[in-house]
Amino acid sequence: MTDEANTAPSRRALIGWGGAGLALGAAAAGGTVAALSGDADDTRTVSDSGAAVPFYGAHQAGIATAVQDRLHFAAFDVTTDDRAELIALLKEWTKAAARMTQGHAVGGGAVSDLAEAPPDDTGEALGLKASRLTLTIGFGPTLFKDRKGRDRFGIADRRPEALIDLPAFPGDNLDPARSDGDLCVQACADDPQVAVHAIRNLARIGMGKVAIRWSQLGFGKTSSTTPDAQTPRNMMGFKDGTRNIAGTDTAALDKHVWVSGKAGPAWLAGGSYLVARRIRMHIETWDRTSLKEQEDVFGRDKGEGAPQGRQREHDEPNLKAMLPTAHVRLAHPDSNGGARILRRGYSFTDGTDGLGRLDAGLFFLAYQHDVRDGFVPVQRRLARTDALNEYIQHVGSALFAVPPGVRDADDWWGRALFS
Amino acid sequence: MRAARTPVVAAISALTTITAVAGCAQKSDAKDSDAIQVTASDSACEVSKTSFPAGHVKFAVENKGSKVTEVYVYAPGDRIVTERENIGPGTSTSINAEIKAGSYEIACKPGMKGHGIRQKVSATGKGKPAQRDPKLDKAVAEYRTYVQKQADDTLPTVQKFADAVKKDDLEGAKKLYAPSRIGWERTEPVAESFGDIDPKVDVREDGLEKGQKWTGWHRLEKSLWQTKKITAADHDLADQLIKDLKDWQKRVGTADITPTGMANGAKELLDEVQTGKVTGEEERYSHTDLVDFKGNVEGAETSYKLLKPVASKNDPELAKELDKQFAAVGKLLDKYREGDGFVSYDTVSESERKKLSDAVNALAEPLSRLAAAVVTK
């Protein structure tokens, strides 16, 4: 990355953030969260500076990384059947991702010398900060074996057991046009334009090899991986990420989020599994629900976010004080055999739905080391009895195996899978 | 074509601004001090010189008016040599063009509307653009022949269509409608470079400007498929279509054609597919969009094949990719063949349309690099 940084114009360099970027680059060597593990002041500095999150590391950035403000998530179908082409694309994507996350333009830049050709980079991030952009790739079940059962890329036997076809949950109303995908890329950044720019450029690079299947924009992170910070609120006005796994809690990450070399296939060691669910909220009916019912549905008070019967948000919840159907009670690890997942969902509002209802909700993103004892049992319990179900509906769903981090400039997304 | 006035401008820019760019890439012989000043306002269009040497010419445009303006350079017959739109109030821009000896008109169009405020100018002497690869000259010559042949072959097919309309033969006219458009669709960027013909023959209802009479293919399409009735007015429209297309046939050979214009024209054809055909907007009554789609692709492929000897030398990878993607689009289109033509586009599902769209993207993205492969080295 440093070589490229020296030869190409940099968004960061243009506005004088070179120093901050280099310091973070050095911190990167230790792992994903080293730069964020300091005290609260340090965290704020990183967040507000618009600086770059290290791209290289043992784990992909964008999982344990302190949650950024904005999201552009895209699921792709691979349109080529040629393994070499897919590999070439993954290499090209990795290179572009390494550049964009460090605040550089793709390829020859947005204003190359050659006037006859469209520029390599689309240019809408020119002059913007790196904005803590992270790009995280995932591989869907259909990459290993497509819907017709074909092993297009010779990797069917490498499909991890935990990369299951998610079971149907009661109440699901899944739209195939908002579900699944051979690949996904999660782009998170503090500036929405930076996130959109990244997905747009990857899609463009991929034309002829991949095609966007669906995508989702998100704002207003609904959970935090930095426990000292305020837990953000979802579109229902509640704090719903209080018990999330902290990005700095390496023991919890190792136990619940990262796939260990022993449990999964070797190519996925250091990786994770990502569940993405588009959860539509019936906003209008929720808004005319009494405060008491709203608080009973969640099992928290609305103002402070404290669990029912407690005073402060982070107080240990007394599950028995909540209704048996309360969301927090049902989702709590104690109700699920200790299962924990790392959530980094975002709110979404895609305008209105043609019936004048706000098309809004939660784009749920959760990372875990195995969905079979993470998302699946928790969601099964929730789908069956959660009082919240009256106000929400799951309308999109996808599962991806998220490979480990890219080690250095010679490494690429998926190398271990394809070698 | 696209709605409103954008199609003309968009397609033209492919041909003409690229003409200009090619001039820049070769050694520019127009220094800033030689530039012709064009001062546009809401009521005037002042030109610093009305006579200048032919060759590479630079126009330095300043909009001192209160409205957004655009500036055109017209050859006789309102043939657009170059143009620049969206010049905001108080802004300056420059336009480069290769201009042969002859008479021209410079038009400023405050509010980007109408005939514009015009100034007659003339280019003198023998100034010519720099020498280029004879292989490219050959490509241009062959493409010119192709364009002319498309126009020549189109007239009899349109005549048959017009005759059917005039005989009130509804079913016969419906069958002849889509085939009559193929030659036009294959050469659309060139056809559209005649800014006065395109709005007469290929405009859609939503593309009409206030006060503009709706004529041409799509007006008849609506009668045949929507109202399902041929009226006396349609007879006149059929005659008018023939008349306008004869004008096209006569003038098409004079179009400004350059290698980069051909390359970008090919990309423009795919853009037409992506924005008008894949969506089913172009042929909203007849649903014969796939016939147009195929015509656009064939036209693009012809440009590419003619430029390939040079392009494949400069960028062999690109040529390989284009061969592959043209074949892929062709194969995909073949799935929808029916008889001599294609299935009705309203029978093509959303997910199938997405596949067509993805295939067009896969072709158009590398095709956008063809112009560069033609000019470098």
mmCIF file of N, CA and C in Angstrom, chain A residues 11 32 52-57 59-66 68 70-74 76 90 92-106 121 125 130-138 184-203 205 274 344 346 367 402-406 412-414:
data_model
loop_
_atom_site.group_PDB
_atom_site.id
_atom_site.type_symbol
_atom_site.label_atom_id
_atom_site.label_comp_id
_atom_site.label_asym_id
_atom_site.label_seq_id
_atom_site.Cartn_x
_atom_site.Cartn_y
_atom_site.Cartn_z
ATOM 1 N N ARG A 11 -6.667 10.990 -1.713
ATOM 2 C CA ARG A 11 -7.655 11.890 -1.148
ATOM 3 C C ARG A 11 -7.110 12.464 0.148
ATOM 4 N N THR A 32 -6.534 -6.103 13.767
ATOM 5 C CA THR A 32 -7.567 -5.219 13.249
ATOM 6 C C THR A 32 -7.900 -4.059 14.150
ATOM 7 N N ALA A 52 -7.885 6.558 7.879
ATOM 8 C CA ALA A 52 -8.015 5.263 7.236
ATOM 9 C C ALA A 52 -7.907 4.125 8.242
ATOM 10 N N VAL A 53 -8.758 3.126 8.105
ATOM 11 C CA VAL A 53 -8.659 1.892 8.879
ATOM 12 C C VAL A 53 -7.714 0.967 8.118
ATOM 13 N N PRO A 54 -6.778 0.335 8.816
ATOM 14 C CA PRO A 54 -5.840 -0.541 8.105
ATOM 15 C C PRO A 54 -6.570 -1.613 7.309
ATOM 16 N N PHE A 55 -6.122 -1.880 6.106
ATOM 17 C CA PHE A 55 -6.766 -2.892 5.265
ATOM 18 C C PHE A 55 -6.193 -4.280 5.540
ATOM 19 N N TYR A 56 -4.885 -4.347 5.747
ATOM 20 C CA TYR A 56 -4.245 -5.651 5.931
ATOM 21 C C TYR A 56 -4.299 -6.085 7.384
ATOM 22 N N GLY A 57 -4.428 -7.399 7.636
ATOM 23 C CA GLY A 57 -4.462 -7.901 8.995
ATOM 24 C C GLY A 57 -4.934 -9.342 9.017
ATOM 25 N N HIS A 59 -7.606 -10.514 10.452
ATOM 26 C CA HIS A 59 -9.040 -10.575 10.190
ATOM 27 C C HIS A 59 -9.413 -9.435 9.240
ATOM 28 N N GLN A 60 -10.487 -9.603 8.508
ATOM 29 C CA GLN A 60 -10.929 -8.493 7.666
ATOM 30 C C GLN A 60 -11.431 -7.343 8.541
ATOM 31 N N ALA A 61 -11.111 -6.139 8.111
ATOM 32 C CA ALA A 61 -11.677 -4.968 8.780
ATOM 33 C C ALA A 61 -13.168 -4.914 8.467
ATOM 34 N N GLY A 62 -13.910 -4.218 9.309
ATOM 35 C CA GLY A 62 -15.349 -4.096 9.073
ATOM 36 C C GLY A 62 -16.155 -5.066 9.909
ATOM 37 N N ILE A 63 -15.474 -5.815 10.779
ATOM 38 C CA ILE A 63 -16.197 -6.745 11.659
ATOM 39 C C ILE A 63 -16.046 -6.260 13.109
ATOM 40 N N ALA A 64 -14.791 -6.325 13.602
ATOM 41 C CA ALA A 64 -14.536 -5.831 14.956
ATOM 42 C C ALA A 64 -14.266 -4.324 14.954
ATOM 43 N N THR A 65 -14.047 -3.763 13.799
ATOM 44 C CA THR A 65 -13.804 -2.328 13.677
ATOM 45 C C THR A 65 -14.955 -1.528 14.295
ATOM 46 N N ALA A 66 -14.607 -0.473 15.010
ATOM 47 C CA ALA A 66 -15.650 0.400 15.561
ATOM 48 C C ALA A 66 -16.632 0.766 14.447
ATOM 49 N N GLN A 68 -18.878 2.236 11.786
ATOM 50 C CA GLN A 68 -18.938 3.539 11.123
ATOM 51 C C GLN A 68 -20.397 3.982 10.995
ATOM 52 N N ARG A 70 -22.189 4.838 8.250
ATOM 53 C CA ARG A 70 -22.977 4.556 7.050
ATOM 54 C C ARG A 70 -22.615 3.214 6.423
ATOM 55 N N LEU A 71 -23.548 2.711 5.638
ATOM 56 C CA LEU A 71 -23.378 1.395 5.030
ATOM 57 C C LEU A 71 -23.830 1.407 3.574
ATOM 58 N N HIS A 72 -23.081 0.720 2.729
ATOM 59 C CA HIS A 72 -23.609 0.289 1.429
ATOM 60 C C HIS A 72 -23.221 -1.176 1.286
ATOM 61 N N PHE A 73 -24.239 -2.000 1.304
ATOM 62 C CA PHE A 73 -24.019 -3.441 1.248
ATOM 63 C C PHE A 73 -24.485 -3.939 -0.110
ATOM 64 N N ALA A 74 -23.688 -4.782 -0.760
ATOM 65 C CA ALA A 74 -24.095 -5.289 -2.074
ATOM 66 C C ALA A 74 -23.859 -6.791 -2.165
ATOM 67 N N PHE A 76 -23.681 -9.938 -4.909
ATOM 68 C CA PHE A 76 -23.404 -10.129 -6.333
ATOM 69 C C PHE A 76 -23.692 -11.565 -6.762
ATOM 70 N N LEU A 90 -11.143 -11.358 -8.097
ATOM 71 C CA LEU A 90 -10.909 -11.207 -6.649
ATOM 72 C C LEU A 90 -9.591 -10.481 -6.385
ATOM 73 N N GLU A 92 -8.207 -8.311 -8.450
ATOM 74 C CA GLU A 92 -8.384 -6.920 -8.844
ATOM 75 C C GLU A 92 -9.201 -6.160 -7.785
ATOM 76 N N TRP A 93 -10.223 -6.826 -7.269
ATOM 77 C CA TRP A 93 -11.040 -6.213 -6.214
ATOM 78 C C TRP A 93 -10.187 -5.916 -4.976
ATOM 79 N N THR A 94 -9.349 -6.876 -4.616
ATOM 80 C CA THR A 94 -8.518 -6.683 -3.420
ATOM 81 C C THR A 94 -7.630 -5.459 -3.589
ATOM 82 N N LYS A 95 -7.065 -5.349 -4.760
ATOM 83 C CA LYS A 95 -6.178 -4.222 -5.034
ATOM 84 C C LYS A 95 -6.947 -2.896 -4.944
ATOM 85 N N ALA A 96 -8.105 -2.894 -5.539
ATOM 86 C CA ALA A 96 -8.926 -1.668 -5.510
ATOM 87 C C ALA A 96 -9.370 -1.359 -4.083
ATOM 88 N N ALA A 97 -9.712 -2.407 -3.328
ATOM 89 C CA ALA A 97 -10.177 -2.207 -1.948
ATOM 90 C C ALA A 97 -9.053 -1.652 -1.091
ATOM 91 N N ALA A 98 -7.848 -2.186 -1.299
ATOM 92 C CA ALA A 98 -6.700 -1.706 -0.527
ATOM 93 C C ALA A 98 -6.490 -0.222 -0.795
ATOM 94 N N ARG A 99 -6.682 0.173 -2.020
ATOM 95 C CA ARG A 99 -6.505 1.598 -2.355
ATOM 96 C C ARG A 99 -7.627 2.455 -1.786
ATOM 97 N N MET A 100 -8.835 2.036 -2.027
ATOM 98 C CA MET A 100 -9.962 2.892 -1.620
ATOM 99 C C MET A 100 -10.047 3.048 -0.108
ATOM 100 N N THR A 101 -9.781 1.956 0.639
ATOM 101 C CA THR A 101 -9.881 2.078 2.091
ATOM 102 C C THR A 101 -8.810 3.012 2.642
ATOM 103 N N GLN A 102 -7.727 3.201 1.906
ATOM 104 C CA GLN A 102 -6.694 4.126 2.369
ATOM 105 C C GLN A 102 -6.899 5.528 1.777
ATOM 106 N N GLY A 103 -8.023 5.720 1.133
ATOM 107 C CA GLY A 103 -8.348 7.062 0.651
ATOM 108 C C GLY A 103 -7.798 7.380 -0.724
ATOM 109 N N HIS A 104 -7.341 6.349 -1.435
ATOM 110 C CA HIS A 104 -6.818 6.592 -2.777
ATOM 111 C C HIS A 104 -7.862 6.243 -3.833
ATOM 112 N N ALA A 105 -7.711 6.850 -4.987
ATOM 113 C CA ALA A 105 -8.612 6.538 -6.099
ATOM 114 C C ALA A 105 -8.206 5.191 -6.713
ATOM 115 N N VAL A 106 -9.131 4.582 -7.426
ATOM 116 C CA VAL A 106 -8.877 3.298 -8.077
ATOM 117 C C VAL A 106 -8.018 3.501 -9.324
ATOM 118 N N ASP A 121 -11.409 5.642 -12.089
ATOM 119 C CA ASP A 121 -12.177 5.867 -10.871
ATOM 120 C C ASP A 121 -13.343 6.787 -11.192
ATOM 121 N N ALA A 125 -15.574 10.420 -4.882
ATOM 122 C CA ALA A 125 -14.932 10.483 -3.566
ATOM 123 C C ALA A 125 -13.679 11.357 -3.602
ATOM 124 N N ALA A 130 -10.669 9.441 3.829
ATOM 125 C CA ALA A 130 -10.847 7.983 3.778
ATOM 126 C C ALA A 130 -12.096 7.580 4.566
ATOM 127 N N SER A 131 -12.467 8.391 5.560
ATOM 128 C CA SER A 131 -13.732 8.221 6.286
ATOM 129 C C SER A 131 -13.892 6.840 6.912
ATOM 130 N N ARG A 132 -12.769 6.274 7.342
ATOM 131 C CA ARG A 132 -12.757 4.948 7.992
ATOM 132 C C ARG A 132 -13.467 3.891 7.142
ATOM 133 N N LEU A 133 -13.371 4.022 5.841
ATOM 134 C CA LEU A 133 -13.980 3.023 4.947
ATOM 135 C C LEU A 133 -13.400 1.635 5.216
ATOM 136 N N THR A 134 -14.302 0.671 5.384
ATOM 137 C CA THR A 134 -13.865 -0.732 5.388
ATOM 138 C C THR A 134 -14.651 -1.481 4.325
ATOM 139 N N LEU A 135 -13.999 -2.429 3.695
ATOM 140 C CA LEU A 135 -14.648 -3.289 2.705
ATOM 141 C C LEU A 135 -14.446 -4.724 3.137
ATOM 142 N N THR A 136 -15.543 -5.436 3.284
ATOM 143 C CA THR A 136 -15.502 -6.790 3.826
ATOM 144 C C THR A 136 -16.201 -7.708 2.851
ATOM 145 N N ILE A 137 -15.521 -8.744 2.414
ATOM 146 C CA ILE A 137 -16.112 -9.642 1.410
ATOM 147 C C ILE A 137 -16.620 -10.916 2.058
ATOM 148 N N GLY A 138 -17.653 -11.491 1.476
ATOM 149 C CA GLY A 138 -18.175 -12.772 1.945
ATOM 150 C C GLY A 138 -18.531 -13.670 0.766
ATOM 151 N N CYS A 184 -20.675 -11.154 -1.413
ATOM 152 C CA CYS A 184 -21.186 -9.886 -0.899
ATOM 153 C C CYS A 184 -20.009 -8.993 -0.557
ATOM 154 N N VAL A 185 -20.244 -7.713 -0.599
ATOM 155 C CA VAL A 185 -19.260 -6.755 -0.085
ATOM 156 C C VAL A 185 -19.996 -5.786 0.827
ATOM 157 N N GLN A 186 -19.510 -5.713 2.055
ATOM 158 C CA GLN A 186 -20.046 -4.752 3.009
ATOM 159 C C GLN A 186 -19.118 -3.546 3.013
ATOM 160 N N ALA A 187 -19.642 -2.396 2.643
ATOM 161 C CA ALA A 187 -18.845 -1.167 2.703
ATOM 162 C C ALA A 187 -19.380 -0.305 3.831
ATOM 163 N N CYS A 188 -18.537 -0.020 4.818
ATOM 164 C CA CYS A 188 -18.932 0.854 5.914
ATOM 165 C C CYS A 188 -17.995 2.052 5.912
ATOM 166 N N ALA A 189 -18.555 3.236 6.124
ATOM 167 C CA ALA A 189 -17.737 4.445 6.175
ATOM 168 C C ALA A 189 -18.508 5.510 6.931
ATOM 169 N N ASP A 190 -17.811 6.513 7.393
ATOM 170 C CA ASP A 190 -18.495 7.598 8.090
ATOM 171 C C ASP A 190 -19.170 8.552 7.116
ATOM 172 N N ASP A 191 -18.782 8.472 5.849
ATOM 173 C CA ASP A 191 -19.370 9.329 4.830
ATOM 174 C C ASP A 191 -20.088 8.425 3.826
ATOM 175 N N PRO A 192 -21.405 8.633 3.621
ATOM 176 C CA PRO A 192 -22.144 7.728 2.722
ATOM 177 C C PRO A 192 -21.588 7.726 1.303
ATOM 178 N N GLN A 193 -21.089 8.867 0.878
ATOM 179 C CA GLN A 193 -20.589 8.941 -0.498
ATOM 180 C C GLN A 193 -19.356 8.059 -0.683
ATOM 181 N N VAL A 194 -18.561 7.956 0.378
ATOM 182 C CA VAL A 194 -17.365 7.118 0.303
ATOM 183 C C VAL A 194 -17.762 5.640 0.207
ATOM 184 N N ALA A 195 -18.793 5.266 0.952
ATOM 185 C CA ALA A 195 -19.245 3.868 0.908
ATOM 186 C C ALA A 195 -19.865 3.539 -0.445
ATOM 187 N N VAL A 196 -20.679 4.437 -0.954
ATOM 188 C CA VAL A 196 -21.327 4.210 -2.250
ATOM 189 C C VAL A 196 -20.284 4.171 -3.367
ATOM 190 N N HIS A 197 -19.330 5.069 -3.279
ATOM 191 C CA HIS A 197 -18.249 5.107 -4.269
ATOM 192 C C HIS A 197 -17.537 3.753 -4.339
ATOM 193 N N ALA A 198 -17.281 3.178 -3.177
ATOM 194 C CA ALA A 198 -16.530 1.920 -3.138
ATOM 195 C C ALA A 198 -17.304 0.800 -3.822
ATOM 196 N N ILE A 199 -18.576 0.673 -3.511
ATOM 197 C CA ILE A 199 -19.381 -0.398 -4.119
ATOM 198 C C ILE A 199 -19.530 -0.153 -5.621
ATOM 199 N N ARG A 200 -19.751 1.089 -5.974
ATOM 200 C CA ARG A 200 -19.931 1.427 -7.398
ATOM 201 C C ARG A 200 -18.696 1.068 -8.207
ATOM 202 N N ASN A 201 -17.526 1.346 -7.659
ATOM 203 C CA ASN A 201 -16.299 1.043 -8.393
ATOM 204 C C ASN A 201 -16.042 -0.461 -8.458
ATOM 205 N N LEU A 202 -16.348 -1.170 -7.367
ATOM 206 C CA LEU A 202 -16.160 -2.629 -7.408
ATOM 207 C C LEU A 202 -17.129 -3.246 -8.417
ATOM 208 N N ALA A 203 -18.353 -2.752 -8.439
ATOM 209 C CA ALA A 203 -19.343 -3.286 -9.386
ATOM 210 C C ALA A 203 -18.872 -3.049 -10.817
ATOM 211 N N ILE A 205 -15.743 -2.576 -11.881
ATOM 212 C CA ILE A 205 -14.593 -3.448 -12.171
ATOM 213 C C ILE A 205 -15.088 -4.852 -12.490
ATOM 214 N N LEU A 274 -21.401 -14.298 8.184
ATOM 215 C CA LEU A 274 -22.217 -13.089 8.220
ATOM 216 C C LEU A 274 -23.650 -13.415 7.826
ATOM 217 N N ARG A 344 -23.744 -5.614 13.716
ATOM 218 C CA ARG A 344 -23.414 -4.265 13.242
ATOM 219 C C ARG A 344 -24.421 -3.811 12.192
ATOM 220 N N TYR A 346 -27.712 -1.661 10.533
ATOM 221 C CA TYR A 346 -27.977 -0.257 10.234
ATOM 222 C C TYR A 346 -29.468 -0.057 9.998
ATOM 223 N N TYR A 367 -22.212 -11.097 12.813
ATOM 224 C CA TYR A 367 -21.055 -11.987 12.597
ATOM 225 C C TYR A 367 -20.958 -12.983 13.738
ATOM 226 N N VAL A 402 -17.187 -15.499 5.594
ATOM 227 C CA VAL A 402 -16.319 -14.333 5.455
ATOM 228 C C VAL A 402 -14.874 -14.776 5.672
ATOM 229 N N PRO A 403 -14.064 -14.741 4.621
ATOM 230 C CA PRO A 403 -12.700 -15.256 4.754
ATOM 231 C C PRO A 403 -11.857 -14.372 5.683
ATOM 232 N N PRO A 404 -10.704 -14.892 6.089
ATOM 233 C CA PRO A 404 -9.836 -14.102 6.961
ATOM 234 C C PRO A 404 -9.295 -12.870 6.244
ATOM 235 N N GLY A 405 -8.506 -12.106 6.963
ATOM 236 C CA GLY A 405 -7.985 -10.858 6.412
ATOM 237 C C GLY A 405 -6.940 -11.084 5.341
ATOM 238 N N VAL A 406 -6.684 -10.035 4.600
ATOM 239 C CA VAL A 406 -5.637 -10.035 3.587
ATOM 240 C C VAL A 406 -4.331 -9.651 4.282
ATOM 241 N N TRP A 412 -4.672 -11.905 -1.387
ATOM 242 C CA TRP A 412 -5.924 -11.409 -1.976
ATOM 243 C C TRP A 412 -7.113 -12.121 -1.353
ATOM 244 N N TRP A 413 -8.270 -11.476 -1.489
ATOM 245 C CA TRP A 413 -9.512 -12.016 -0.922
ATOM 246 C C TRP A 413 -9.782 -13.417 -1.478
ATOM 247 N N GLY A 414 -9.771 -14.416 -0.616
ATOM 248 C CA GLY A 414 -10.135 -15.757 -1.055
ATOM 249 C C GLY A 414 -8.964 -16.617 -1.509
#
